[in-house]
PDB file of C-alpha atoms in Angstrom:
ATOM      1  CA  UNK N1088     -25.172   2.204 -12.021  1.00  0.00           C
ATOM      2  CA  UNK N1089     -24.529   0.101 -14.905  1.00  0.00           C
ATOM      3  CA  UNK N1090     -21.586  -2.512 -15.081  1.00  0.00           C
ATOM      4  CA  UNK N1091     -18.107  -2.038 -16.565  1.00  0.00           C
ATOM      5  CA  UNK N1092     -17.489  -4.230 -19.256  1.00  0.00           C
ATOM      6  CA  UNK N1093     -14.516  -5.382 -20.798  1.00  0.00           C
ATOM      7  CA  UNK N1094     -15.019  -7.936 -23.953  1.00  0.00           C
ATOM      8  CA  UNK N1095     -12.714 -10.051 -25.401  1.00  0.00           C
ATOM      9  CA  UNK N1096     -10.941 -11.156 -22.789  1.00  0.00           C
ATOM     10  CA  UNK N1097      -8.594 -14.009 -22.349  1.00  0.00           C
ATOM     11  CA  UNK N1098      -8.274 -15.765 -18.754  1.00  0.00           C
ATOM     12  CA  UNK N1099      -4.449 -16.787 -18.811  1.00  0.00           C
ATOM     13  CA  UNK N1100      -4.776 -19.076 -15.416  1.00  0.00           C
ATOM     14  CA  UNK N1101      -3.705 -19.178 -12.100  1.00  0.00           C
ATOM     15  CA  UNK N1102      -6.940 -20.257  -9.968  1.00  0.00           C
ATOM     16  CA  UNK N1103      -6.108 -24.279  -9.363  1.00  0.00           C
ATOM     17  CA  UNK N1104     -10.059 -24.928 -10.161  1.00  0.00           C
ATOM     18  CA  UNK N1105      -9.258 -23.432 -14.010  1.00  0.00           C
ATOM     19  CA  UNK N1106      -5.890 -24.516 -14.638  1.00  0.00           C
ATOM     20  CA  UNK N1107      -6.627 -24.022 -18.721  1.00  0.00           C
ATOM     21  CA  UNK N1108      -6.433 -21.097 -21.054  1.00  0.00           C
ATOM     22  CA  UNK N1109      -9.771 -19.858 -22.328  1.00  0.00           C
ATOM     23  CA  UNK N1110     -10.407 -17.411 -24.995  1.00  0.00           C
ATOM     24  CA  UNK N1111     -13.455 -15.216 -25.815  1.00  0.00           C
ATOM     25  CA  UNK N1112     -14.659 -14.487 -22.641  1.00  0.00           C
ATOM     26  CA  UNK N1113     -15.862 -10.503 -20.622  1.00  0.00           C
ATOM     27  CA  UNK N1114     -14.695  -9.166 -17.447  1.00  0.00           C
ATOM     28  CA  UNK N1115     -17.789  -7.576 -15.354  1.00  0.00           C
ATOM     29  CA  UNK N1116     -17.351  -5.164 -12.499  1.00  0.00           C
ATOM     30  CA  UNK N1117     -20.479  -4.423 -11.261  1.00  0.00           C
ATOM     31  CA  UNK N1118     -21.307  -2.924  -7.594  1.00  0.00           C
ATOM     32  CA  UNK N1119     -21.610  -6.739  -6.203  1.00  0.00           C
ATOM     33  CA  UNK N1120     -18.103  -7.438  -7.616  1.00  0.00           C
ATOM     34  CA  UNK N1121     -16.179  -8.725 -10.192  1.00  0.00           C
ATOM     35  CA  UNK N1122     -17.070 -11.772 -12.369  1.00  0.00           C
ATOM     36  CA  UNK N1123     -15.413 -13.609 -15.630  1.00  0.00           C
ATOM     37  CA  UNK N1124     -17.049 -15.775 -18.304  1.00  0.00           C
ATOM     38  CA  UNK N1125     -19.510 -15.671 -20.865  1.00  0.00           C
ATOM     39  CA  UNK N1126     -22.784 -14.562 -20.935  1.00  0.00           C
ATOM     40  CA  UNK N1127     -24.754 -17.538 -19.496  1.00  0.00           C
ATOM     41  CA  UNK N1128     -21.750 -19.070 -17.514  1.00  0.00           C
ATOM     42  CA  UNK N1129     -19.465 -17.427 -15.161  1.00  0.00           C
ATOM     43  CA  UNK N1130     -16.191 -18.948 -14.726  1.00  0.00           C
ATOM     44  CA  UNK N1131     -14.871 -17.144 -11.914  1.00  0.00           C
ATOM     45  CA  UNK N1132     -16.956 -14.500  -9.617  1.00  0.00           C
ATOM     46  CA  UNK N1133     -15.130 -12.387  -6.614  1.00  0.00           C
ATOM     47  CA  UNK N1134     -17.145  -9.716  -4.348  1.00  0.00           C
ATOM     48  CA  UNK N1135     -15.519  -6.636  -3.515  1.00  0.00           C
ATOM     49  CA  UNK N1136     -14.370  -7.686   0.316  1.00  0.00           C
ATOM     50  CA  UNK N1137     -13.088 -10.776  -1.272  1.00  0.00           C
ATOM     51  CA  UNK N1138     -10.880  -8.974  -3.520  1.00  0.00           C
ATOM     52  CA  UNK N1139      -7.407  -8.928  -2.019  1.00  0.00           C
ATOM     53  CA  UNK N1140      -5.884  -7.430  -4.930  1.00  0.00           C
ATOM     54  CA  UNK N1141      -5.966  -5.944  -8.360  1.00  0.00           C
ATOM     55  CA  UNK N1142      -2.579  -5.025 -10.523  1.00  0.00           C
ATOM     56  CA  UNK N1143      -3.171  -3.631 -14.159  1.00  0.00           C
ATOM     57  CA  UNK N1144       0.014  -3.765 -16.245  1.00  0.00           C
ATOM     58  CA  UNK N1145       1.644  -4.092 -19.607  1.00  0.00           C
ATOM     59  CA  UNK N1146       2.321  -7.494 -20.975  1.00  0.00           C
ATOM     60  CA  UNK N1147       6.308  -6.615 -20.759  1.00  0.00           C
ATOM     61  CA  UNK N1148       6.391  -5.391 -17.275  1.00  0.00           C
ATOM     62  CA  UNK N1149       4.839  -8.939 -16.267  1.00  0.00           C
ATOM     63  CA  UNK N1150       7.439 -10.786 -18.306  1.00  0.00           C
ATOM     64  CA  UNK N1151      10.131  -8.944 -16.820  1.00  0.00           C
ATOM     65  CA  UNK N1152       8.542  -9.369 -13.216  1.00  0.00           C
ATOM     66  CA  UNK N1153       8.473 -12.730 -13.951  1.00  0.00           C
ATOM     67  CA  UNK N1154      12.066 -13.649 -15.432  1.00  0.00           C
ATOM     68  CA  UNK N1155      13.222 -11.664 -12.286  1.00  0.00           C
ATOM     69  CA  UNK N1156      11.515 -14.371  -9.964  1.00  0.00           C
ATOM     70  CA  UNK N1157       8.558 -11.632  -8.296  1.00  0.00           C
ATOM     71  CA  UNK N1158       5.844 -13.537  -9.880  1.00  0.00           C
ATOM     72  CA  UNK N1159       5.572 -17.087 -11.501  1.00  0.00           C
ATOM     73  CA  UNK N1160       6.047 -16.989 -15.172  1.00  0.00           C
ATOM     74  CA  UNK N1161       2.224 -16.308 -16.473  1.00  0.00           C
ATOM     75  CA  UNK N1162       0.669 -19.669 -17.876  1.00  0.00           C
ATOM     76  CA  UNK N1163      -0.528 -19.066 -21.751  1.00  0.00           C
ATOM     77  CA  UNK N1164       0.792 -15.856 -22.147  1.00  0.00           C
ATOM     78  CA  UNK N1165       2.834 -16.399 -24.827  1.00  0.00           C
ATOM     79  CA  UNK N1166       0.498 -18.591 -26.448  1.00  0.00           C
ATOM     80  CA  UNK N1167      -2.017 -15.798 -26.441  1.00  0.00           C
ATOM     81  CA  UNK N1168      -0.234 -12.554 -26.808  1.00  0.00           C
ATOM     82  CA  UNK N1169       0.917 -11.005 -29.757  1.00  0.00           C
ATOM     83  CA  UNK N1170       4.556  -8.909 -29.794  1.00  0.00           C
ATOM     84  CA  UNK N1171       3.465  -5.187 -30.266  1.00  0.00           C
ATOM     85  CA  UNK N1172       0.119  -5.076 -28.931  1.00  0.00           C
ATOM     86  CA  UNK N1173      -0.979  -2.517 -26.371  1.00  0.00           C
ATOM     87  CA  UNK N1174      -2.368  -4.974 -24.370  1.00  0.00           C
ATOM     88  CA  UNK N1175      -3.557  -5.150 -20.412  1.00  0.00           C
ATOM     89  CA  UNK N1176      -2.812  -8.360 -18.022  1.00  0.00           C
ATOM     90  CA  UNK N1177      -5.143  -7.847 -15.406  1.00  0.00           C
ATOM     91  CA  UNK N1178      -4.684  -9.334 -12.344  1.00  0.00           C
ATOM     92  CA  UNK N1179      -6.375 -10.576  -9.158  1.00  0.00           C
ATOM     93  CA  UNK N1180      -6.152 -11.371  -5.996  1.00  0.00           C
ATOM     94  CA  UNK N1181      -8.396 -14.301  -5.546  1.00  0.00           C
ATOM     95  CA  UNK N1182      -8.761 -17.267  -2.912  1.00  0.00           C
ATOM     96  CA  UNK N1183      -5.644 -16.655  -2.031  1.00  0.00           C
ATOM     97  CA  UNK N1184      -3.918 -16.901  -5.861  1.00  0.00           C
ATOM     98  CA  UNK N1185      -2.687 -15.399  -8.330  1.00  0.00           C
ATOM     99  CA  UNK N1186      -5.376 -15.164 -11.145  1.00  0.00           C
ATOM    100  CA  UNK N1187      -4.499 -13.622 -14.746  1.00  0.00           C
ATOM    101  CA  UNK N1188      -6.255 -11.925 -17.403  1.00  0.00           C
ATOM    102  CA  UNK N1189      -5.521 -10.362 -20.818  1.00  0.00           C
ATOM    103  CA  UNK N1190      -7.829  -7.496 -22.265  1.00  0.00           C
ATOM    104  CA  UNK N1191      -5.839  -7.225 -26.138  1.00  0.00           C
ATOM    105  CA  UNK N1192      -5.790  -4.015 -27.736  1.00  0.00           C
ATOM    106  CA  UNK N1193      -6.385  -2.412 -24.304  1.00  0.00           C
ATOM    107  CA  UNK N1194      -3.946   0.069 -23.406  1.00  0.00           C
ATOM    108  CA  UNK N1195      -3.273  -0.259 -19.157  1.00  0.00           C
ATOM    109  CA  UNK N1196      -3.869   3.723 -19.188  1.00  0.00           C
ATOM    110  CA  UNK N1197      -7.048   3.400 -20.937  1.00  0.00           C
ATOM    111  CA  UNK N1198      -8.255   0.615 -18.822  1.00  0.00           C
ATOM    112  CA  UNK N1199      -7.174   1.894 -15.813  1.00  0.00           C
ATOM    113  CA  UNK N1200      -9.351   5.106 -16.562  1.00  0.00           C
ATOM    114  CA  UNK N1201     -12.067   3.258 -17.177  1.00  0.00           C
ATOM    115  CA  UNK N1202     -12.049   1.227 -14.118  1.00  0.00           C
ATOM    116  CA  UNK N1203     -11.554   4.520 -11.609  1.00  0.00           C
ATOM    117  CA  UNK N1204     -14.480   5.901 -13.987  1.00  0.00           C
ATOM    118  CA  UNK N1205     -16.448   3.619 -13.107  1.00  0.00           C
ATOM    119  CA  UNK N1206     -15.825   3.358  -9.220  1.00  0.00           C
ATOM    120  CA  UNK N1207     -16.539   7.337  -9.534  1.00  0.00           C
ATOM    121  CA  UNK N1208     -19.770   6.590 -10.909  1.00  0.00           C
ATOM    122  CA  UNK N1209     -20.512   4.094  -8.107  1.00  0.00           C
ATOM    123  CA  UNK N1210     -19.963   6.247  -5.678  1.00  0.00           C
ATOM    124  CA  UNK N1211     -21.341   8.896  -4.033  1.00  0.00           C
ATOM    125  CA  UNK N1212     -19.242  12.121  -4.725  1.00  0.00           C
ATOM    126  CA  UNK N1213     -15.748  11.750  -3.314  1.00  0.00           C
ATOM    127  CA  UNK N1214     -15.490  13.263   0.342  1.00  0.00           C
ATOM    128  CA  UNK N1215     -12.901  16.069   0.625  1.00  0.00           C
ATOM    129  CA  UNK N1216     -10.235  16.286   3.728  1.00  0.00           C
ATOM    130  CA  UNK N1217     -11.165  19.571   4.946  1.00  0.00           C
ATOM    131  CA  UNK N1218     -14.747  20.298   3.815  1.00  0.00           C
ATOM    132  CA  UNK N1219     -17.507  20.981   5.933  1.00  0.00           C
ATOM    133  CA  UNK N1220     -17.720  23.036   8.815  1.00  0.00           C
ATOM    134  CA  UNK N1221     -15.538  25.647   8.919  1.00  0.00           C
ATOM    135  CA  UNK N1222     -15.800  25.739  12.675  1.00  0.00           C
ATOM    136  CA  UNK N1223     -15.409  28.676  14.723  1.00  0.00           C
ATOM    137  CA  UNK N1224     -12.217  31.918  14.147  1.00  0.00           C
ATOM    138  CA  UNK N1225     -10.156  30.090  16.749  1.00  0.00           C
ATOM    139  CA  UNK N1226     -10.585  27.095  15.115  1.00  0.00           C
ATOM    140  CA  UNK N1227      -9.204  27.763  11.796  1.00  0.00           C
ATOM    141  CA  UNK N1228      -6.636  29.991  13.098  1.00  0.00           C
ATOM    142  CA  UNK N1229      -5.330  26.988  14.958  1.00  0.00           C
ATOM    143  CA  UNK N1230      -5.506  25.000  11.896  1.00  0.00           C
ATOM    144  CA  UNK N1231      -3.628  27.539   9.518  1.00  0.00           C
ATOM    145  CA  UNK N1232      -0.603  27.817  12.383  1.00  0.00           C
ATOM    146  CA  UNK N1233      -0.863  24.132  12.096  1.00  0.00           C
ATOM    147  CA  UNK N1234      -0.241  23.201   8.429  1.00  0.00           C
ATOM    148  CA  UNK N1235       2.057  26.144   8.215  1.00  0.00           C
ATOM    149  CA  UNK N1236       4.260  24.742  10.676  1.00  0.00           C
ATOM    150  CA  UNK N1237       3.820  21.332   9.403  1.00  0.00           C
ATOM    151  CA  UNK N1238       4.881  23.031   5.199  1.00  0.00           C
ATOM    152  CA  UNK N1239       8.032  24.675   7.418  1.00  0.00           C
ATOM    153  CA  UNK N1240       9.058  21.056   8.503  1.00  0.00           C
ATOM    154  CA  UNK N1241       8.615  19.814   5.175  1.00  0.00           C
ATOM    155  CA  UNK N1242      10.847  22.518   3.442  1.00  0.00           C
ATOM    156  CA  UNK N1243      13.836  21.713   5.048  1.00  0.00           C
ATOM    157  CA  UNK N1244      16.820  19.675   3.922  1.00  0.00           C
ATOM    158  CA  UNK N1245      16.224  16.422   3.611  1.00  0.00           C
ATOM    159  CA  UNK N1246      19.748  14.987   4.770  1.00  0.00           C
ATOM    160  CA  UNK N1247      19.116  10.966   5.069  1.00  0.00           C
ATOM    161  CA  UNK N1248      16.722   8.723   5.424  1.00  0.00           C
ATOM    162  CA  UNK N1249      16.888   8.528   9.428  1.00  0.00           C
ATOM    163  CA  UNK N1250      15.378  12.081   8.683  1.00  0.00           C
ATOM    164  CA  UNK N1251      12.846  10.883   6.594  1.00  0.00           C
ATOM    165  CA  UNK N1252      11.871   8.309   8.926  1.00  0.00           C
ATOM    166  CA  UNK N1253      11.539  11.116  11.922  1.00  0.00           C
ATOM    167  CA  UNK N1254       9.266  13.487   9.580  1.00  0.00           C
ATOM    168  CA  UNK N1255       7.084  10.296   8.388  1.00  0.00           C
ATOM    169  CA  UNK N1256       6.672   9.508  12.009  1.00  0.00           C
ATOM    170  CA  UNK N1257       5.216  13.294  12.596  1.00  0.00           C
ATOM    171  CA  UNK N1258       3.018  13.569   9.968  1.00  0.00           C
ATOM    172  CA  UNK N1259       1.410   9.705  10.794  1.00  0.00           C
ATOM    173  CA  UNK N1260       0.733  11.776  14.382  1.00  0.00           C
ATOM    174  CA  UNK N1261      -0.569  14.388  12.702  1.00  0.00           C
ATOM    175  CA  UNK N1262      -2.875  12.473  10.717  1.00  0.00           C
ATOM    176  CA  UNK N1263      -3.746   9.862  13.631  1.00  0.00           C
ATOM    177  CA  UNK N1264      -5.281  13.537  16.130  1.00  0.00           C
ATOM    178  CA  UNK N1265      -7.244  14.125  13.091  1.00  0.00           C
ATOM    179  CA  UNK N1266      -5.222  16.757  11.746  1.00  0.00           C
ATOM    180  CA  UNK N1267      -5.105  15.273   7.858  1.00  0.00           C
ATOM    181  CA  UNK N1268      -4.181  18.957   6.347  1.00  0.00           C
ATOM    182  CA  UNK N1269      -1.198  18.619   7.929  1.00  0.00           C
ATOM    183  CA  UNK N1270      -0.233  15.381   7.384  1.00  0.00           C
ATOM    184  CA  UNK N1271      -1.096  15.611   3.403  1.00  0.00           C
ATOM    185  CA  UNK N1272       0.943  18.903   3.620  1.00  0.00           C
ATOM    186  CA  UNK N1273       3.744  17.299   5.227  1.00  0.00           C
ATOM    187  CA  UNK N1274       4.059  14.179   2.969  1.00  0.00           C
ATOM    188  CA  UNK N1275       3.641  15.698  -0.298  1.00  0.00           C
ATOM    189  CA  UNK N1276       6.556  17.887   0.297  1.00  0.00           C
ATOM    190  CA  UNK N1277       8.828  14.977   2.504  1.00  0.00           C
ATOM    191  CA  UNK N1278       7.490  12.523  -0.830  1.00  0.00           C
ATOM    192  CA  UNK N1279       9.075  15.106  -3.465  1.00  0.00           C
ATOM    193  CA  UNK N1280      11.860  15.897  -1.489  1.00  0.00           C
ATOM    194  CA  UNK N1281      12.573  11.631  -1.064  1.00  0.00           C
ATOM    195  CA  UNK N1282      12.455  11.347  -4.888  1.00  0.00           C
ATOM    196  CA  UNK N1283      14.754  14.212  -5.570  1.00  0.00           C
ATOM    197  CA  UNK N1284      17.249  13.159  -2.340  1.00  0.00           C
ATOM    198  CA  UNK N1285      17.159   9.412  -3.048  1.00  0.00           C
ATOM    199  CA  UNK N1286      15.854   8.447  -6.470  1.00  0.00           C
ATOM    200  CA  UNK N1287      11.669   7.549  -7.010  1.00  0.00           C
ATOM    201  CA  UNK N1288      12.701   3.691  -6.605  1.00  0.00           C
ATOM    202  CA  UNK N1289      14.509   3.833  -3.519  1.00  0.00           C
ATOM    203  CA  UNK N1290      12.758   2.377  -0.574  1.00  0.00           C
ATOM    204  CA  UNK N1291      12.528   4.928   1.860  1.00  0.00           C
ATOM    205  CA  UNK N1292      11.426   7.254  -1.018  1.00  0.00           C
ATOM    206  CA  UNK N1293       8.712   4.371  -1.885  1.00  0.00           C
ATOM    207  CA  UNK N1294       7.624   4.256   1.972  1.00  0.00           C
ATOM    208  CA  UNK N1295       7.560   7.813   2.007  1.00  0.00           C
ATOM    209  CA  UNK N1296       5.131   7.991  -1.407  1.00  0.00           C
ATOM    210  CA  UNK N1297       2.670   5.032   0.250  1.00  0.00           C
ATOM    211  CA  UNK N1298       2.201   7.151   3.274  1.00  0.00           C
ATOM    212  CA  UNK N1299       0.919   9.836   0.988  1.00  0.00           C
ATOM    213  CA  UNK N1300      -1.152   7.525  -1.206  1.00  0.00           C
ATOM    214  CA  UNK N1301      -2.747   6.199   1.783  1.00  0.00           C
ATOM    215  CA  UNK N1302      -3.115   9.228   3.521  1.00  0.00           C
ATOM    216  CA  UNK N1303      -5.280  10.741   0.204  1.00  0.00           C
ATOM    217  CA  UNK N1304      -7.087   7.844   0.292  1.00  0.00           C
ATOM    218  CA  UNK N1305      -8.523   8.012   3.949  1.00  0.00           C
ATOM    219  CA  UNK N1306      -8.604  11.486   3.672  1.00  0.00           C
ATOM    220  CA  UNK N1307     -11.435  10.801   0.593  1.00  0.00           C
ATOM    221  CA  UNK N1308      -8.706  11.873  -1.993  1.00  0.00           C
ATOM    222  CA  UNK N1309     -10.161   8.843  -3.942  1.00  0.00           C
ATOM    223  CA  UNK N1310      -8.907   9.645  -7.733  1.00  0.00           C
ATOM    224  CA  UNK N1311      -5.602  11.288  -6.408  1.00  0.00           C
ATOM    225  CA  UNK N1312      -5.097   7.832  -4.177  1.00  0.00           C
ATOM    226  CA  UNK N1313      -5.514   5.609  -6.870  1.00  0.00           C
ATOM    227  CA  UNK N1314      -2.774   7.354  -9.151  1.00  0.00           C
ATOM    228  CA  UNK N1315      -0.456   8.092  -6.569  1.00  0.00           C
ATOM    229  CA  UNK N1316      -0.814   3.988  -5.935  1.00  0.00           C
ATOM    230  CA  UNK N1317      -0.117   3.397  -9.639  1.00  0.00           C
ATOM    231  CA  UNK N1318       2.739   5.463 -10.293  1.00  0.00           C
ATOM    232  CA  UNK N1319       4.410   3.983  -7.876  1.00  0.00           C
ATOM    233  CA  UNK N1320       4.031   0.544  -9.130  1.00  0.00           C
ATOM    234  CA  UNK N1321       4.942   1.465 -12.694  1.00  0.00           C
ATOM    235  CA  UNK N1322       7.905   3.085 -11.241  1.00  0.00           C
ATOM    236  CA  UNK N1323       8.596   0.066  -9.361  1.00  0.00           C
ATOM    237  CA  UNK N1324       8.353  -1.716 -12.578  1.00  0.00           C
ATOM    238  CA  UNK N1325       9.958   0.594 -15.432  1.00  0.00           C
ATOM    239  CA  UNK N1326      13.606   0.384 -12.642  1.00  0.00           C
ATOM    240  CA  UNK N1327      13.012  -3.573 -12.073  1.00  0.00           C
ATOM    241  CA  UNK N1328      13.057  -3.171  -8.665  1.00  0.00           C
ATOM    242  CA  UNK N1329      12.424  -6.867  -7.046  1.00  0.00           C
ATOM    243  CA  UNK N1330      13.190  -6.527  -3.625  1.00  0.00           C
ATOM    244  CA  UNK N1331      10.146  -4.096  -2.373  1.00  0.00           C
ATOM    245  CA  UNK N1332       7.615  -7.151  -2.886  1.00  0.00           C
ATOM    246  CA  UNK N1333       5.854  -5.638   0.804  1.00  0.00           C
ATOM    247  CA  UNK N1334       5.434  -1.760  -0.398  1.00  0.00           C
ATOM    248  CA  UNK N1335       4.217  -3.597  -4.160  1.00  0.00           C
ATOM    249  CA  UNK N1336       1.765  -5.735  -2.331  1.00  0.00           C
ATOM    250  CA  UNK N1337       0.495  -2.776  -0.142  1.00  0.00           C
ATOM    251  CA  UNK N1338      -0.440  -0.876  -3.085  1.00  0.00           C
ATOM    252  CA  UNK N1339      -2.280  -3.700  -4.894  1.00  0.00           C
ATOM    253  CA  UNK N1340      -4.501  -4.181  -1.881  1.00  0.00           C
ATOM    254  CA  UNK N1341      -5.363  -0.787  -1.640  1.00  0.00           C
ATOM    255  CA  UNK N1342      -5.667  -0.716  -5.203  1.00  0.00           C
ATOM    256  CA  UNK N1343      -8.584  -3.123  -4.877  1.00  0.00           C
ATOM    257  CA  UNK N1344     -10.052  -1.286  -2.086  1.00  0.00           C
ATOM    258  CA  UNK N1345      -9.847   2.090  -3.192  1.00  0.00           C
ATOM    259  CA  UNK N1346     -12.158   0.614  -6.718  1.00  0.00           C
ATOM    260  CA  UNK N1347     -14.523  -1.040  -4.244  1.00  0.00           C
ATOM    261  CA  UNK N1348     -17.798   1.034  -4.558  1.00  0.00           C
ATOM    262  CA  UNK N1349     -18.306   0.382  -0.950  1.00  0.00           C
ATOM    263  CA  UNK N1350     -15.523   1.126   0.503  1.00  0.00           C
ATOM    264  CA  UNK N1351     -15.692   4.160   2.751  1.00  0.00           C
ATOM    265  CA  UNK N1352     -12.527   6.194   3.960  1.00  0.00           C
TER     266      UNK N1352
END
């Protein structure tokens, strides 16, 4: 599988051993990992299991992220970015730090497509919840009772968030026995129901939708993971929420998991 490359990268700072801006450099992904530099000189290099994060956003949701205190203010950024570009910051979780990086001219949705193209190249084809054998009449018959009992929980009102809490509760059982069509069943609905009761931004609506991500994504929901994970943290971001720094940090490191090539569900 060949490597994703992004040219024209600037690294902004953040790791303590490269304290400086530096212009003109490419970000690799490749199956080993991730690495930043130039062509005969890396200046940073992070393997997949060292990757403990990954955040892809627009230049203006960092700056507000940062005036609101969730991050420290980006070093170089201004110095470096230019007011109406569609740029990407890129960010990773490396060493323990913070490390930036700005791809100019590169739209976060395009990037973002590119880098879950990629991992979907690298990959064997995604594994399905569900799929394989059928098992016996019994079986399935036991299985349809189950997720349409678990779609009747989910339809009903959805009065507070002590409610919410009880129904999350079932469908983790659900998905702990094995029983993942029931669980996925169950969250989608309690996750639209928690965005129409409580707003998208509100944080038992935001536990509710990281249950779900994380549910497609051990389930081998892959592609539908990794959007579920970022629409959440643009949500997050277009409302300026600052106080759900945990469920925001949850979704980065799965982020960065769920584009590991190796990773396995």
């Amino acid at each position: 599988m060949e490597r994703l490359r992004v040219t024209g990268v600037t690294y902004l700072g953040g790791h303590p051993r490269h304290p400086r801006l530096i212009e003109g450099l490419r970000l690799d992904v490749a199956l080993a990992g991730l690495s930043v530099g130039r062509p005969l000189r890396s200046l940073l290099s992070v393997s997949w299991p060292s990757l403990t994060w990954l955040y892809v956003l627009t230049v203006e949701d960092l700056q507000a992220k940062a005036r609101s205190g969730e991050f420290l203010l980006v070093p170089n950024l201004n110095r470096t970015w230019e007011c109406g570009d569609a740029a990407s910051v890129i960010g990773l979780g490396i060493d323990n730090v913070d490390c930036w990086l700005l791809a100019p001219q590169t739209p976060v949705r395009e990037l973002r497509t590119r880098l879950a193209s990629w991992t979907f190249g690298a990959t064997d084809a995604p594994r399905q919840a569900g799929t394989g054998d059928a098992g016996t009449p019994e079986q399935v018959a036991l299985q349809a009772i189950a997720v349409w009992r678990a779609a009747g929980v989910g339809r009903e009102p959805l009065a507070d968030r002590k409610t919410l809490s009880y129904r999350l509760a079932v469908a983790e059982q659900h998905r702990r026995s094995g029983d993942l069509l029931s669980a996925l069943t169950l969250l989608r609905q309690l996750a639209t129901q928690a965005v129409e009761t409580f707003s998208a931004t509100d944080q038992a609506t935001v536990v509710a939708r990281n249950n779900l991500a994380f549910a497609l994504a051990v389930g081998g929901f892959r592609q539908e993971a990794i959007e579920a994970y970022w629409e959440i943290l643009d949500d997050l971001a277009a409302a300026g929420i600052v106080d759900q720094a945990k469920a925001e940090m949850f979704a980065r490191q799965n982020l960065a998991r769920l584009h590991d090539p190796h990773w396995r569900p």
